[in-house]
Amino acid sequence: MPNTTQSGGVMRADASAGIPNGRWFHIIVPIMILCIVSYMDRTNIGFAIPGGMSKELAMSASFAGFAAGIFFVGYLFLQVPGGHLASRGVAKNFLTWSMVAWGVISIATAYITSETQLIVLRFALGVAEGGMLPVVLTMVAKWFPDEERGRATAIVIMFVPIANIVSGPIAGSVIQNFGWRDLFLFEGIGSFFLIIPWIFMVQEDPEKAKWISPEEKAYIVSRLKAEQEELARSPAIKNASFSQVMGNASMWKLIVINFFYQTAIYGFVIWLPTVIKNLTQANIAEVGFLSMLPYIGTMIGMYTIGRLSDSSGKRKKYVILPLLGLAASLAGSVFLKEHIWLSFSCLVLAGGFLQAAASVFWTIPPMLFTASVAGSARGAINALGNLGGFLGPFLLGWLKDIFGGTDYGVFCLVGFLVISALITTTLPVTQRQH
């Protein structure tokens, strides 16, 4: 038998030792590819803005930030319904139709002729992608017990740096050689190539998978059952309805933490190409390659923090440290801007911390809420929190119009990250759990 340790009735440590690992390939790989394509569709505007879109459509910096951020207003609508449907066993079909919608909207964006058309399509793209993350995280929670969930979530959320590593050179080269419109066209068509492997590879949960071994299925089912039994012992959350969860103070703390965190993340992601272009005076193709480096750091940071959190069981600590590290790195990039490559090095370091807190953060809701409401809770946290994805790009663009640069906007992001770290210290995750 594999060695295990027990914490409050829930086995941890190396409980999965000797168990087949088919779930890591059959579930994680297609989910990651889906997430990468969707993320490229939502962030390619960051390269299109300095690559000709802003000039052709006569956009101000504040409008460009508004156009990038309006995605997250549309993103709000399917978050809770998506998480709810995923809990009811329709995650796969939900994401299949979402892919069709992403592709159509991205292709349509290649043919816009006005700012109004851009706003409408960016909003529609947000609606189409809105249910993705809570649905994906609910699927991960169905396939990976707590002792694996931090690593599994970290690997899945690596779609963010991987998408940026891939899209930077691609976007820069496509815009340099063809134009910004072709960027949306090519990425929209790419969405349709994902649908067939997605349909054949992915299963909703272990009970429905034909490829899984009996040992692996038994391990997953028994471990998840033990987790739910442990949660059910808590009078505060036993049989809680979604409305009761929304009245929980911890729920709102998670929402606020995520809101400020996402404000910083998307302010960084959307304006990074512009910041690098202004800092280095490079052309858009060179900016695309330089933008890879912070996201290589992101991959390293996410996996490292995810493993440290899993091995120690300390969730709060490994949310707080990356938040503060990102704040310090962003501040350094402004203070050192007279030294181009030192400032750029701070941006690379910021990339290392950028998503490191996310993989650990998303392991906390299942520790506080039962499976019957956890999917909807994730949806609400992601929906309301991701409104920060509107605030970040718009705020930096607005302050850029006022002050002529992004420095003041970056300092706002630093403040938001510090607030998130302080609120995280108050989460009621017990010493045994974290």
Tab-separated table of C-alpha atoms in Angstrom:
chain	number	residue	atom	x	y	z
A	1	MET	CA	0.000	0.000	0.000
A	2	PRO	CA	1.174	3.563	-0.630
A	3	ASN	CA	2.317	5.518	2.378
A	4	THR	CA	-0.118	8.150	3.535
A	5	THR	CA	-0.414	10.694	6.288
A	6	GLN	CA	-3.722	11.796	7.692
A	7	SER	CA	-4.894	15.327	8.392
A	8	GLY	CA	-8.343	15.677	9.943
A	9	GLY	CA	-9.523	12.467	8.355
A	10	VAL	CA	-8.232	13.317	4.886
A	11	MET	CA	-5.189	11.412	3.637
A	12	ARG	CA	-2.449	13.438	1.974
A	13	ALA	CA	1.237	12.978	1.127
A	14	ASP	CA	1.963	10.172	-1.333
A	15	ALA	CA	-1.517	8.581	-1.370
A	16	SER	CA	-1.327	8.304	-5.161
A	17	ALA	CA	1.957	6.360	-5.170
A	18	GLY	CA	1.704	3.368	-7.491
A	19	ILE	CA	-1.593	4.544	-8.995
A	20	PRO	CA	-1.702	4.817	-12.845
A	21	ASN	CA	-1.518	8.421	-14.048
A	22	GLY	CA	-3.659	8.435	-17.185
A	23	ARG	CA	-5.667	11.375	-15.835
A	24	TRP	CA	-2.666	13.687	-16.217
A	25	PHE	CA	-2.572	13.139	-20.002
A	26	HIS	CA	-6.195	12.511	-20.969
A	27	ILE	CA	-7.566	15.416	-18.908
A	28	ILE	CA	-4.816	17.983	-18.393
A	29	VAL	CA	-3.449	18.095	-21.971
A	30	PRO	CA	-6.722	18.827	-23.851
A	31	ILE	CA	-7.866	21.249	-21.152
A	32	MET	CA	-4.596	23.152	-21.421
A	33	ILE	CA	-4.793	23.373	-25.219
A	34	LEU	CA	-8.363	24.667	-25.011
A	35	CYS	CA	-7.360	27.279	-22.442
A	36	ILE	CA	-4.332	28.381	-24.485
A	37	VAL	CA	-6.424	29.042	-27.596
A	38	SER	CA	-9.071	30.947	-25.626
A	39	TYR	CA	-6.472	33.072	-23.854
A	40	MET	CA	-4.753	33.970	-27.120
A	41	ASP	CA	-8.123	35.089	-28.502
A	42	ARG	CA	-8.734	37.407	-25.536
A	43	THR	CA	-5.246	38.969	-25.262
A	44	ASN	CA	-4.158	39.360	-28.886
A	45	ILE	CA	-5.608	42.862	-28.765
A	46	GLY	CA	-2.593	43.779	-26.608
A	47	PHE	CA	-0.395	43.358	-29.711
A	48	ALA	CA	-2.977	44.696	-32.150
A	49	ILE	CA	-3.154	48.051	-30.305
A	50	PRO	CA	0.515	49.056	-30.880
A	51	GLY	CA	0.572	47.048	-34.130
A	52	GLY	CA	-1.757	49.319	-36.101
A	53	MET	CA	-5.274	48.887	-34.691
A	54	SER	CA	-5.084	51.979	-32.481
A	55	LYS	CA	-3.916	54.163	-35.376
A	56	GLU	CA	-6.316	52.745	-37.991
A	57	LEU	CA	-9.378	53.092	-35.752
A	58	ALA	CA	-8.143	56.415	-34.265
A	59	MET	CA	-8.319	55.130	-30.678
A	60	SER	CA	-7.058	57.032	-27.632
A	61	ALA	CA	-5.107	55.088	-24.989
A	62	SER	CA	-8.084	55.165	-22.617
A	63	PHE	CA	-10.414	53.841	-25.331
A	64	ALA	CA	-7.897	51.122	-26.222
A	65	GLY	CA	-7.855	50.094	-22.562
A	66	PHE	CA	-11.658	50.211	-22.481
A	67	ALA	CA	-11.871	48.021	-25.593
A	68	ALA	CA	-9.459	45.501	-24.086
A	69	GLY	CA	-11.271	45.503	-20.747
A	70	ILE	CA	-14.896	45.369	-21.955
A	71	PHE	CA	-14.246	41.674	-22.558
A	72	PHE	CA	-14.483	41.150	-18.811
A	73	VAL	CA	-17.901	42.768	-18.530
A	74	GLY	CA	-19.216	40.173	-20.980
A	75	TYR	CA	-17.116	37.576	-19.157
A	76	LEU	CA	-19.332	38.072	-16.103
A	77	PHE	CA	-22.519	36.565	-17.530
A	78	LEU	CA	-21.746	32.838	-17.852
A	79	GLN	CA	-19.448	32.429	-14.851
A	80	VAL	CA	-21.981	31.214	-12.302
A	81	PRO	CA	-24.202	29.367	-14.848
A	82	GLY	CA	-21.074	27.701	-16.267
A	83	GLY	CA	-19.911	26.499	-12.866
A	84	HIS	CA	-23.435	25.335	-12.031
A	85	LEU	CA	-23.775	23.393	-15.297
A	86	ALA	CA	-20.327	21.837	-14.815
A	87	SER	CA	-21.469	20.528	-11.429
A	88	ARG	CA	-24.431	18.924	-13.241
A	89	GLY	CA	-22.277	17.005	-15.713
A	90	VAL	CA	-22.426	19.056	-18.935
A	91	ALA	CA	-18.978	20.651	-18.836
A	92	LYS	CA	-17.747	18.979	-22.015
A	93	ASN	CA	-20.667	20.072	-24.200
A	94	PHE	CA	-20.599	23.560	-22.707
A	95	LEU	CA	-16.957	24.043	-23.675
A	96	THR	CA	-17.425	22.528	-27.138
A	97	TRP	CA	-20.025	25.123	-28.095
A	98	SER	CA	-17.943	27.834	-26.458
A	99	MET	CA	-15.084	27.015	-28.841
A	100	VAL	CA	-17.368	27.447	-31.842
A	101	ALA	CA	-18.431	30.867	-30.571
A	102	TRP	CA	-14.827	32.006	-29.886
A	103	GLY	CA	-13.763	31.148	-33.400
A	104	VAL	CA	-16.656	32.955	-35.099
A	105	ILE	CA	-16.215	36.121	-33.020
A	106	SER	CA	-12.447	36.262	-33.524
A	107	ILE	CA	-12.835	35.910	-37.299
A	108	ALA	CA	-15.476	38.663	-37.314
A	109	THR	CA	-13.055	40.972	-35.457
A	110	ALA	CA	-10.708	40.813	-38.439
A	111	TYR	CA	-13.273	42.738	-40.497
A	112	ILE	CA	-14.261	45.581	-38.140
A	113	THR	CA	-14.278	49.158	-39.441
A	114	SER	CA	-15.261	51.133	-36.339
A	115	GLU	CA	-14.688	51.423	-32.607
A	116	THR	CA	-18.318	50.455	-31.956
A	117	GLN	CA	-17.935	47.163	-33.799
A	118	LEU	CA	-14.792	46.423	-31.784
A	119	ILE	CA	-16.597	47.052	-28.483
A	120	VAL	CA	-19.551	44.846	-29.443
A	121	LEU	CA	-17.342	41.939	-30.526
A	122	ARG	CA	-15.025	42.210	-27.513
A	123	PHE	CA	-18.075	42.118	-25.236
A	124	ALA	CA	-19.480	39.116	-27.141
A	125	LEU	CA	-16.133	37.313	-26.871
A	126	GLY	CA	-16.242	37.849	-23.115
A	127	VAL	CA	-19.695	36.268	-22.929
A	128	ALA	CA	-18.559	33.314	-25.068
A	129	GLU	CA	-15.498	32.654	-22.907
A	130	GLY	CA	-17.148	33.503	-19.602
A	131	GLY	CA	-17.856	30.000	-18.367
A	132	MET	CA	-14.512	28.504	-19.318
A	133	LEU	CA	-12.451	28.782	-16.127
A	134	PRO	CA	-15.098	27.709	-13.557
A	135	VAL	CA	-16.048	24.810	-15.843
A	136	VAL	CA	-12.416	23.768	-16.288
A	137	LEU	CA	-11.655	24.063	-12.568
A	138	THR	CA	-14.747	22.012	-11.734
A	139	MET	CA	-13.545	19.291	-14.123
A	140	VAL	CA	-10.116	19.341	-12.477
A	141	ALA	CA	-11.735	19.012	-9.051
A	142	LYS	CA	-13.624	15.913	-10.290
A	143	TRP	CA	-10.427	14.232	-11.459
A	144	PHE	CA	-7.759	15.263	-8.896
A	145	PRO	CA	-7.972	14.838	-5.098
A	146	ASP	CA	-6.704	17.547	-2.775
A	147	GLU	CA	-3.139	16.211	-2.536
A	148	GLU	CA	-2.809	16.555	-6.334
A	149	ARG	CA	-5.103	19.493	-6.953
A	150	GLY	CA	-2.526	22.233	-6.394
A	151	ARG	CA	-0.189	20.747	-9.010
A	152	ALA	CA	-3.011	19.944	-11.408
A	153	THR	CA	-4.438	23.446	-11.094
A	154	ALA	CA	-0.970	24.979	-11.477
A	155	ILE	CA	-0.358	23.008	-14.670
A	156	VAL	CA	-3.754	23.953	-16.102
A	157	ILE	CA	-3.309	27.626	-15.249
A	158	MET	CA	0.047	27.482	-17.016
A	159	PHE	CA	-2.070	28.067	-20.110
A	160	VAL	CA	-1.573	31.764	-19.321
A	161	PRO	CA	2.229	31.903	-19.701
A	162	ILE	CA	2.255	29.278	-22.454
A	163	ALA	CA	-0.346	31.250	-24.418
A	164	ASN	CA	1.688	34.420	-23.999
A	165	ILE	CA	4.959	32.695	-24.892
A	166	VAL	CA	3.383	31.293	-28.048
A	167	SER	CA	1.280	34.307	-28.992
A	168	GLY	CA	4.017	36.932	-28.545
A	169	PRO	CA	6.262	35.846	-31.418
A	170	ILE	CA	3.279	34.729	-33.508
A	171	ALA	CA	1.380	37.991	-33.022
A	172	GLY	CA	4.451	40.124	-33.619
A	173	SER	CA	5.416	38.254	-36.778
A	174	VAL	CA	1.862	38.137	-38.194
A	175	ILE	CA	1.326	41.857	-37.610
A	176	GLN	CA	4.768	42.760	-38.979
A	177	ASN	CA	4.269	40.709	-42.157
A	178	PHE	CA	0.507	40.741	-42.743
A	179	GLY	CA	-1.250	43.185	-40.416
A	180	TRP	CA	-3.286	43.197	-37.244
A	181	ARG	CA	-6.476	41.996	-38.956
A	182	ASP	CA	-4.879	38.725	-40.028
A	183	LEU	CA	-3.916	38.064	-36.418
A	184	PHE	CA	-7.599	37.791	-35.434
A	185	LEU	CA	-8.413	35.812	-38.570
A	186	PHE	CA	-5.708	33.176	-38.051
A	187	GLU	CA	-6.433	32.729	-34.340
A	188	GLY	CA	-10.175	32.418	-34.977
A	189	ILE	CA	-9.647	29.679	-37.548
A	190	GLY	CA	-7.301	27.923	-35.105
A	191	SER	CA	-10.148	27.508	-32.604
A	192	PHE	CA	-11.983	25.140	-34.960
A	193	PHE	CA	-9.036	22.740	-35.220
A	194	LEU	CA	-9.324	22.043	-31.491
A	195	ILE	CA	-12.903	20.780	-31.465
A	196	ILE	CA	-12.410	17.228	-32.839
A	197	PRO	CA	-9.584	16.119	-30.493
A	198	TRP	CA	-11.494	17.708	-27.617
A	199	ILE	CA	-14.624	15.667	-28.342
A	200	PHE	CA	-12.773	12.343	-28.543
A	201	MET	CA	-10.245	12.746	-25.706
A	202	VAL	CA	-12.109	14.337	-22.822
A	203	GLN	CA	-14.566	12.679	-20.436
A	204	GLU	CA	-16.684	14.441	-17.854
A	205	ASP	CA	-15.578	12.454	-14.794
A	206	PRO	CA	-13.846	9.167	-13.839
A	207	GLU	CA	-17.090	7.193	-13.757
A	208	LYS	CA	-17.656	7.801	-17.508
A	209	ALA	CA	-14.092	7.296	-18.795
A	210	LYS	CA	-13.416	4.098	-20.753
A	211	TRP	CA	-9.640	4.485	-20.853
A	212	ILE	CA	-9.124	4.674	-17.076
A	213	SER	CA	-7.771	1.668	-15.141
A	214	PRO	CA	-9.796	0.213	-12.239
A	215	GLU	CA	-7.030	1.193	-9.798
A	216	GLU	CA	-6.976	4.808	-10.928
A	217	LYS	CA	-10.764	5.083	-10.881
A	218	ALA	CA	-10.976	3.585	-7.386
A	219	TYR	CA	-8.279	5.948	-6.105
A	220	ILE	CA	-9.984	9.070	-7.464
A	221	VAL	CA	-13.495	8.120	-6.390
A	222	SER	CA	-12.471	7.065	-2.879
A	223	ARG	CA	-10.322	10.144	-2.265
A	224	LEU	CA	-12.999	12.582	-3.455
A	225	LYS	CA	-15.598	10.804	-1.329
A	226	ALA	CA	-13.355	11.173	1.730
A	227	GLU	CA	-12.957	14.905	1.066
A	228	GLN	CA	-16.706	15.430	0.861
A	229	GLU	CA	-17.262	13.480	4.069
A	230	GLU	CA	-14.700	15.690	5.801
A	231	LEU	CA	-16.384	18.865	4.549
A	232	ALA	CA	-19.818	17.581	5.550
A	233	ARG	CA	-18.698	17.422	9.197
A	234	SER	CA	-18.534	21.228	9.279
A	235	PRO	CA	-21.910	22.593	10.476
A	236	ALA	CA	-21.163	25.930	8.802
A	237	ILE	CA	-21.094	24.509	5.293
A	238	LYS	CA	-23.028	21.254	5.490
A	239	ASN	CA	-25.914	21.400	3.003
A	240	ALA	CA	-25.278	25.097	2.367
A	241	SER	CA	-27.174	26.618	-0.553
A	242	PHE	CA	-25.512	28.922	-3.081
A	243	SER	CA	-27.376	31.928	-1.642
A	244	GLN	CA	-25.986	31.069	1.792
A	245	VAL	CA	-22.503	30.790	0.357
A	246	MET	CA	-22.880	34.256	-1.193
A	247	GLY	CA	-23.704	35.570	2.272
A	248	ASN	CA	-20.487	34.119	3.677
A	249	ALA	CA	-17.778	36.662	4.551
A	250	SER	CA	-15.029	34.359	3.285
A	251	MET	CA	-16.710	34.234	-0.109
A	252	TRP	CA	-16.523	38.008	-0.433
A	253	LYS	CA	-12.935	38.059	0.724
A	254	LEU	CA	-12.077	35.616	-2.066
A	255	ILE	CA	-13.938	37.805	-4.566
A	256	VAL	CA	-12.112	40.985	-3.500
A	257	ILE	CA	-8.725	39.254	-3.484
A	258	ASN	CA	-9.346	37.948	-6.987
A	259	PHE	CA	-10.664	41.326	-8.194
A	260	PHE	CA	-7.507	43.224	-7.241
A	261	TYR	CA	-5.291	40.376	-8.388
A	262	GLN	CA	-6.943	40.236	-11.814
A	263	THR	CA	-6.733	44.026	-12.093
A	264	ALA	CA	-2.968	43.717	-11.790
A	265	ILE	CA	-2.661	40.657	-14.031
A	266	TYR	CA	-4.598	42.045	-16.979
A	267	GLY	CA	-3.197	45.543	-16.611
A	268	PHE	CA	0.215	43.882	-16.979
A	269	VAL	CA	-0.740	41.491	-19.798
A	270	ILE	CA	-2.611	43.953	-22.035
A	271	TRP	CA	-0.148	46.832	-21.724
A	272	LEU	CA	3.099	44.817	-21.572
A	273	PRO	CA	3.696	44.997	-25.378
A	274	THR	CA	3.209	48.773	-25.301
A	275	VAL	CA	5.467	49.154	-22.237
A	276	ILE	CA	8.201	47.048	-23.846
A	277	LYS	CA	7.900	48.942	-27.142
A	278	ASN	CA	8.189	52.320	-25.402
A	279	LEU	CA	10.989	51.128	-23.125
A	280	THR	CA	13.190	49.494	-25.791
A	281	GLN	CA	12.034	51.304	-28.974
A	282	ALA	CA	11.942	47.895	-30.714
A	283	ASN	CA	9.660	47.049	-33.657
A	284	ILE	CA	6.527	44.985	-33.068
A	285	ALA	CA	8.141	41.708	-34.150
A	286	GLU	CA	11.032	42.255	-31.692
A	287	VAL	CA	8.521	43.203	-28.982
A	288	GLY	CA	6.794	39.872	-29.598
A	289	PHE	CA	9.982	37.941	-28.858
A	290	LEU	CA	10.944	40.094	-25.854
A	291	SER	CA	7.469	39.566	-24.390
A	292	MET	CA	8.185	35.824	-24.176
A	293	LEU	CA	10.691	36.211	-21.362
A	294	PRO	CA	8.360	37.349	-18.540
A	295	TYR	CA	6.039	34.440	-19.314
A	296	ILE	CA	8.827	31.882	-19.239
A	297	GLY	CA	9.327	33.163	-15.713
A	298	THR	CA	5.596	32.756	-15.113
A	299	MET	CA	5.765	29.031	-15.883
A	300	ILE	CA	8.653	28.536	-13.477
A	301	GLY	CA	6.940	30.540	-10.728
A	302	MET	CA	3.608	28.788	-11.048
A	303	TYR	CA	4.978	25.276	-10.940
A	304	THR	CA	7.418	26.059	-8.113
A	305	ILE	CA	4.808	27.719	-5.909
A	306	GLY	CA	2.249	24.995	-6.678
A	307	ARG	CA	4.645	22.264	-5.582
A	308	LEU	CA	5.743	24.132	-2.463
A	309	SER	CA	2.120	24.670	-1.481
A	310	ASP	CA	1.184	21.033	-2.090
A	311	SER	CA	4.171	19.634	-0.222
A	312	SER	CA	3.673	21.897	2.797
A	313	GLY	CA	-0.133	22.149	2.746
A	314	LYS	CA	0.263	25.913	3.347
A	315	ARG	CA	-2.215	27.620	1.044
A	316	LYS	CA	-2.412	31.169	2.433
A	317	LYS	CA	1.351	31.601	2.635
A	318	TYR	CA	1.839	30.698	-1.010
A	319	VAL	CA	-0.840	33.125	-2.121
A	320	ILE	CA	0.590	36.029	-0.124
A	321	LEU	CA	4.257	35.672	-1.131
A	322	PRO	CA	3.694	35.828	-4.919
A	323	LEU	CA	1.310	38.784	-4.554
A	324	LEU	CA	3.946	40.778	-2.691
A	325	GLY	CA	6.690	39.631	-5.067
A	326	LEU	CA	4.679	40.858	-8.058
A	327	ALA	CA	4.044	44.199	-6.355
A	328	ALA	CA	7.757	44.712	-5.630
A	329	SER	CA	8.806	43.749	-9.160
A	330	LEU	CA	6.328	46.114	-10.815
A	331	ALA	CA	7.462	48.953	-8.576
A	332	GLY	CA	11.079	48.183	-9.480
A	333	SER	CA	10.314	48.351	-13.210
A	334	VAL	CA	9.175	51.960	-12.762
A	335	PHE	CA	11.930	53.091	-10.390
A	336	LEU	CA	14.612	51.663	-12.717
A	337	LYS	CA	13.128	52.803	-16.042
A	338	GLU	CA	16.123	55.027	-16.778
A	339	HIS	CA	18.157	51.810	-16.929
A	340	ILE	CA	16.401	50.023	-19.775
A	341	TRP	CA	17.570	46.478	-19.210
A	342	LEU	CA	17.319	46.648	-15.412
A	343	SER	CA	13.743	47.828	-15.802
A	344	PHE	CA	13.082	45.056	-18.318
A	345	SER	CA	14.623	42.544	-15.876
A	346	CYS	CA	12.060	43.659	-13.285
A	347	LEU	CA	9.313	42.988	-15.830
A	348	VAL	CA	10.722	39.496	-16.335
A	349	LEU	CA	10.812	38.996	-12.553
A	350	ALA	CA	7.227	40.265	-12.342
A	351	GLY	CA	6.340	37.585	-14.868
A	352	GLY	CA	7.731	34.990	-12.462
A	353	PHE	CA	5.241	36.067	-9.805
A	354	LEU	CA	2.382	36.982	-12.158
A	355	GLN	CA	0.249	33.819	-11.931
A	356	ALA	CA	2.069	32.011	-9.118
A	357	ALA	CA	-0.633	32.837	-6.565
A	358	ALA	CA	-3.462	31.721	-8.854
A	359	SER	CA	-2.863	27.982	-8.771
A	360	VAL	CA	-2.876	28.015	-4.965
A	361	PHE	CA	-5.751	30.483	-4.685
A	362	TRP	CA	-8.084	28.163	-6.611
A	363	THR	CA	-7.423	25.286	-4.216
A	364	ILE	CA	-8.994	27.285	-1.370
A	365	PRO	CA	-12.706	27.311	-2.395
A	366	PRO	CA	-12.984	23.471	-2.250
A	367	MET	CA	-11.584	23.702	1.297
A	368	LEU	CA	-14.404	26.028	2.318
A	369	PHE	CA	-17.430	24.849	0.313
A	370	THR	CA	-18.953	21.455	-0.500
A	371	ALA	CA	-18.910	20.058	-4.040
A	372	SER	CA	-22.623	20.834	-4.568
A	373	VAL	CA	-21.939	24.579	-4.425
A	374	ALA	CA	-18.189	24.772	-5.100
A	375	GLY	CA	-18.652	25.003	-8.876
A	376	SER	CA	-21.069	27.918	-8.566
A	377	ALA	CA	-18.843	29.510	-5.915
A	378	ARG	CA	-15.875	29.347	-8.278
A	379	GLY	CA	-18.011	30.906	-10.963
A	380	ALA	CA	-19.023	33.820	-8.729
A	381	ILE	CA	-15.458	34.360	-7.505
A	382	ASN	CA	-14.125	34.290	-11.049
A	383	ALA	CA	-16.962	36.405	-12.493
A	384	LEU	CA	-16.864	39.251	-9.984
A	385	GLY	CA	-13.115	38.995	-9.506
A	386	ASN	CA	-12.451	39.148	-13.210
A	387	LEU	CA	-14.156	42.522	-13.472
A	388	GLY	CA	-10.671	43.572	-12.427
A	389	GLY	CA	-9.729	42.526	-15.955
A	390	PHE	CA	-11.783	45.513	-17.118
A	391	LEU	CA	-10.406	47.921	-14.523
A	392	GLY	CA	-6.701	47.131	-15.059
A	393	PRO	CA	-6.399	47.800	-18.830
A	394	PHE	CA	-8.781	50.778	-18.706
A	395	LEU	CA	-7.063	52.349	-15.679
A	396	LEU	CA	-3.613	52.154	-17.262
A	397	GLY	CA	-4.928	53.579	-20.546
A	398	TRP	CA	-6.801	56.386	-18.800
A	399	LEU	CA	-3.807	57.379	-16.675
A	400	LYS	CA	-1.571	57.118	-19.758
A	401	ASP	CA	-3.767	59.706	-21.506
A	402	ILE	CA	-3.570	62.000	-18.455
A	403	PHE	CA	0.123	61.666	-17.561
A	404	GLY	CA	1.645	60.547	-20.865
A	405	GLY	CA	2.952	57.245	-19.499
A	406	THR	CA	2.009	54.099	-17.585
A	407	ASP	CA	3.974	54.763	-14.366
A	408	TYR	CA	1.048	55.959	-12.258
A	409	GLY	CA	-1.077	53.099	-13.479
A	410	VAL	CA	1.594	50.605	-12.456
A	411	PHE	CA	1.756	52.099	-8.954
A	412	CYS	CA	-2.026	51.634	-8.673
A	413	LEU	CA	-1.546	47.959	-9.517
A	414	VAL	CA	1.112	47.700	-6.797
A	415	GLY	CA	-1.353	49.076	-4.252
A	416	PHE	CA	-4.063	46.622	-5.316
A	417	LEU	CA	-1.690	43.678	-4.904
A	418	VAL	CA	-0.726	44.734	-1.384
A	419	ILE	CA	-4.420	44.989	-0.444
A	420	SER	CA	-5.022	41.469	-1.812
A	421	ALA	CA	-2.144	40.095	0.253
A	422	LEU	CA	-3.472	41.731	3.425
A	423	ILE	CA	-6.984	40.332	2.915
A	424	THR	CA	-5.558	36.858	2.267
A	425	THR	CA	-4.086	36.850	5.780
A	426	THR	CA	-7.637	36.975	7.176
A	427	LEU	CA	-9.035	33.929	5.327
A	428	PRO	CA	-10.342	31.268	7.773
A	429	VAL	CA	-8.151	28.460	6.478
A	430	THR	CA	-7.042	26.543	9.568
A	431	GLN	CA	-3.442	25.730	10.433
A	432	ARG	CA	-4.201	22.057	9.793
A	433	GLN	CA	-5.427	22.839	6.256
A	434	HIS	CA	-2.884	25.444	5.260
